[in-house]
GROMACS .gro file of C-alpha atoms in nm:
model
  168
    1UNK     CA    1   0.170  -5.214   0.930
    2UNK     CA    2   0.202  -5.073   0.586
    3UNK     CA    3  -0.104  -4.900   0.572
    4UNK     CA    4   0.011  -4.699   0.914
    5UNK     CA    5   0.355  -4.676   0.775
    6UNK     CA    6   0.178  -4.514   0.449
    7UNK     CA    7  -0.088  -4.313   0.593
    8UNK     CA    8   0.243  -4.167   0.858
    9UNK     CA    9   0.460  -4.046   0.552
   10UNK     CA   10   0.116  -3.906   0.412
   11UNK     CA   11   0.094  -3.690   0.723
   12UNK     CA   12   0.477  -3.588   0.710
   13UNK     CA   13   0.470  -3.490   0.340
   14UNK     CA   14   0.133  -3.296   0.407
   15UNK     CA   15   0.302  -3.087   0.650
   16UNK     CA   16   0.610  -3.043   0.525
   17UNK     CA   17   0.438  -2.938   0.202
   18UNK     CA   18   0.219  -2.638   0.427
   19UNK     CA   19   0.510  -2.528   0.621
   20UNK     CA   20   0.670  -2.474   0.243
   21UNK     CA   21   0.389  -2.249   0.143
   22UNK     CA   22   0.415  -1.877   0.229
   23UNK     CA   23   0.242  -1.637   0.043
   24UNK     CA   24   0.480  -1.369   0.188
   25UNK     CA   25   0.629  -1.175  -0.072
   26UNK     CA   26   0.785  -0.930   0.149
   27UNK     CA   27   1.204  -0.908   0.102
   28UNK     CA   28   1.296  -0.740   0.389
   29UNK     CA   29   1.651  -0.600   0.399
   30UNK     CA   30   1.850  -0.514   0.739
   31UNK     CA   31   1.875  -0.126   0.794
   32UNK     CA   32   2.230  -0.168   0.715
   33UNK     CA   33   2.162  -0.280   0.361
   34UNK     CA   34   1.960   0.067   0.315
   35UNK     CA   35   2.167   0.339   0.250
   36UNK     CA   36   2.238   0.571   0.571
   37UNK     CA   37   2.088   0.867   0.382
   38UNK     CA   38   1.795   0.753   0.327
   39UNK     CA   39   1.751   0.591   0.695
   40UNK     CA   40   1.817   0.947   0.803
   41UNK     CA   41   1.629   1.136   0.532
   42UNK     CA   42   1.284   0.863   0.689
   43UNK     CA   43   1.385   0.989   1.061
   44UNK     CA   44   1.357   1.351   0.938
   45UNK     CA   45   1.100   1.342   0.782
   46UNK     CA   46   0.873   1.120   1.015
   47UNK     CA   47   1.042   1.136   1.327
   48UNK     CA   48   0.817   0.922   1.504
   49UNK     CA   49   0.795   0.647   1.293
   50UNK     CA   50   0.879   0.334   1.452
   51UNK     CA   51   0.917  -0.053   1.341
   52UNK     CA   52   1.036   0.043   1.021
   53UNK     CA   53   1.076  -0.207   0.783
   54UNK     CA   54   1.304  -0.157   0.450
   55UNK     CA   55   1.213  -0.295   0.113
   56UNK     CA   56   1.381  -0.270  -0.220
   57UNK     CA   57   1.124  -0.207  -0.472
   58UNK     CA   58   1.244  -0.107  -0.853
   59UNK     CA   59   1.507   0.145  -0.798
   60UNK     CA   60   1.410   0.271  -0.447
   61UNK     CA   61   1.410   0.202  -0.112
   62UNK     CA   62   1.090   0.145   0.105
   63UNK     CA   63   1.005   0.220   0.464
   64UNK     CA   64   0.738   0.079   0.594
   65UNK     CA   65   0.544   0.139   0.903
   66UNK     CA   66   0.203   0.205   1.065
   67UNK     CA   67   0.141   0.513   1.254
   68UNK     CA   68  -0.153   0.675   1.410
   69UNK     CA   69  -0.406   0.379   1.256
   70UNK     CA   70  -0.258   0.433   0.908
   71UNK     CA   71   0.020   0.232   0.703
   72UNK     CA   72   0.291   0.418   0.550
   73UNK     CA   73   0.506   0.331   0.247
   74UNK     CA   74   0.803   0.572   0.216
   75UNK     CA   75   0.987   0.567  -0.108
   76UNK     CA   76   1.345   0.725  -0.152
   77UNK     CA   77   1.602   0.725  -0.459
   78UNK     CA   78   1.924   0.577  -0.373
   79UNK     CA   79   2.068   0.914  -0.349
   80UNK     CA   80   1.789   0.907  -0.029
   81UNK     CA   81   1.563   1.168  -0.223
   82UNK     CA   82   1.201   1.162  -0.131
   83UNK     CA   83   1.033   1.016  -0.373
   84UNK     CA   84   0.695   0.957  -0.217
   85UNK     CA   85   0.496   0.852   0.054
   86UNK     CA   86   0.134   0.627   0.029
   87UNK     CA   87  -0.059   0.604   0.332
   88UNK     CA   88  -0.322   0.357   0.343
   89UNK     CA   89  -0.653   0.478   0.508
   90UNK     CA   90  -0.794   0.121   0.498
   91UNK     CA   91  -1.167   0.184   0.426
   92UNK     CA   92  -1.157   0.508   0.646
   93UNK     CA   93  -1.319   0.763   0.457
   94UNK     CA   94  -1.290   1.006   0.759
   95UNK     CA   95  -0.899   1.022   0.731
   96UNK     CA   96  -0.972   1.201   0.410
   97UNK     CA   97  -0.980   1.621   0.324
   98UNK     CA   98  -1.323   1.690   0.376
   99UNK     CA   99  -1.345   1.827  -0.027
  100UNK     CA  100  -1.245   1.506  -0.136
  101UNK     CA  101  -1.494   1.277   0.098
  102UNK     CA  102  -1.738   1.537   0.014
  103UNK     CA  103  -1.687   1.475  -0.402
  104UNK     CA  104  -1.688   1.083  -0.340
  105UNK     CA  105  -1.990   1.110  -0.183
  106UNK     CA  106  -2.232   1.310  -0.378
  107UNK     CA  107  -2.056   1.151  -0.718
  108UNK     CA  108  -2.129   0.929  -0.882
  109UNK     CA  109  -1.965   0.602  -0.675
  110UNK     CA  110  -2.142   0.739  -0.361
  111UNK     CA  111  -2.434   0.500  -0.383
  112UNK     CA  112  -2.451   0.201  -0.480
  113UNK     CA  113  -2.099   0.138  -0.405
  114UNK     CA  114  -1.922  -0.022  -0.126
  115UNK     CA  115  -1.520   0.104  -0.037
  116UNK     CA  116  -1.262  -0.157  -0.029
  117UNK     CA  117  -0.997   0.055   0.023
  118UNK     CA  118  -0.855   0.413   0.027
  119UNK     CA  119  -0.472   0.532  -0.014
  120UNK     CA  120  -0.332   0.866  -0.009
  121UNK     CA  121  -0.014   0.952  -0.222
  122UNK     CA  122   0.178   1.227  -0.164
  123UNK     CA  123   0.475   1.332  -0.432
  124UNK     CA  124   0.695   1.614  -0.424
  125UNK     CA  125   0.484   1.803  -0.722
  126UNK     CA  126   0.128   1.650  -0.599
  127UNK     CA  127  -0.100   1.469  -0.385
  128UNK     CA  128  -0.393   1.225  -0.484
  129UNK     CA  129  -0.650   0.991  -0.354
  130UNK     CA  130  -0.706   0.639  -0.451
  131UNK     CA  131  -1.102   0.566  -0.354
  132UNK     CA  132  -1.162   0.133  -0.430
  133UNK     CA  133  -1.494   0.092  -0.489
  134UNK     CA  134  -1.656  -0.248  -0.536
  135UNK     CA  135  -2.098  -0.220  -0.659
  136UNK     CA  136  -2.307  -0.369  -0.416
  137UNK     CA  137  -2.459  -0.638  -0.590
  138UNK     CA  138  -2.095  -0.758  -0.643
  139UNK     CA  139  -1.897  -0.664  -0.969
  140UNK     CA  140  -1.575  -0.488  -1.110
  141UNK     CA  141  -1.382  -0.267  -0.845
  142UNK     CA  142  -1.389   0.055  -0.973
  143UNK     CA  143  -1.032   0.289  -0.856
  144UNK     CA  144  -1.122   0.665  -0.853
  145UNK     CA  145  -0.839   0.908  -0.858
  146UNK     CA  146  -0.870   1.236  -0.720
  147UNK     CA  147  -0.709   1.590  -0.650
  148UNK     CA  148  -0.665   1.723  -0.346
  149UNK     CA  149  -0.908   1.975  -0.492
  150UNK     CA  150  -1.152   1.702  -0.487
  151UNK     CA  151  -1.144   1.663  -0.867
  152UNK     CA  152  -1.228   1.301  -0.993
  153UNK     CA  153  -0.939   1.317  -1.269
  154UNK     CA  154  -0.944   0.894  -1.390
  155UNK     CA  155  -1.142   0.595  -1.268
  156UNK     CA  156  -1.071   0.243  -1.383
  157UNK     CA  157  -1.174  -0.067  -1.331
  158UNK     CA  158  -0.757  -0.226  -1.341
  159UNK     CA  159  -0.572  -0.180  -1.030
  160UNK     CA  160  -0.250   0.021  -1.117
  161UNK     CA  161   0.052  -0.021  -0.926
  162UNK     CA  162   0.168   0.276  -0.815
  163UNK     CA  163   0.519   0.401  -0.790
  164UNK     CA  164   0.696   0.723  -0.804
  165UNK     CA  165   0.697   0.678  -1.149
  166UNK     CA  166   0.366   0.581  -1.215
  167UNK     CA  167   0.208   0.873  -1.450
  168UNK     CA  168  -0.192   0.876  -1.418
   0.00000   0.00000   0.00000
């Protein structure tokens, strides 16, 4: 009887301690916790964006939502300024400008390489590309930055979190 009783409470506390762990770090707020400006400023300025979800993230507020098989992140000021927008490709190497596919692949990280992921980031004074890279034979991802001109202008092997703020 005490070994059922035992191996019973063993289950429970198992359970109880995977329902506890969420590795979800997301803190959504309610639209009416964002301020109306900037839910206004997002409908402007993507008008069909749909299943938005608002984050607080340093001193700006995030929309997030996936449109056209691409995931935006939306970043105004308080004052509901633009701030910038990051649209994740995935590993789609077609959603990019045709200079800039065109640069990765005849550079150096062309070969020998395998994507992990691509972003776009759009500010108000500039766009860039974020190309992850990982070597075949396994390895240090490699992030290579470049201009809409198709100019590899920084590669590194940390991954930077980038923010409106975020000089490269």
């Amino acid at each position: 009887m005490k070994k059922q009783l035992l191996m019973c409470l063993l289950a429970v506390t198992t359970m109880t301690g995977f329902t506890s762990c969420d590795d979800d770090d997301d803190n959504y707020l309610k639209t009416s916790q964002v301020p109306e400006a900037c839910v206004t400023a997002l409908q402007s300025r993507y008008p069909d964006a749909t299943n938005v979800r608002w984050e607080r993230k340093h001193k700006y507020y995030v929309a997030e939502f996936r449109n056209v098989q691409r995931d935006y992140d939306v970043w105004y000021a308080a004052d509901a300024t633009w701030a910038m927008t990051e649209i994740d490709y995935g590993k789609n190497l077609f959603f990019l400008p045709a200079v800039v596919s065109e640069a990765f692949a005849t550079g150096e990280y062309g070969t020998g390489y395998t994507v992990d992921d691509i972003s776009e980031y759009q500010r108000p004074q500039s766009t860039f590309y974020e190309i992850e890279v990982e070597p075949q034979g396994g390895g240090k991802d490699v992030y290579l930055y470049y201009d809409e001109q198709g100019n590899l202008f920084k590669t590194s092997t940390i991954d930077i979190d980038i923010t409106p703020d975020t000089v490269l």
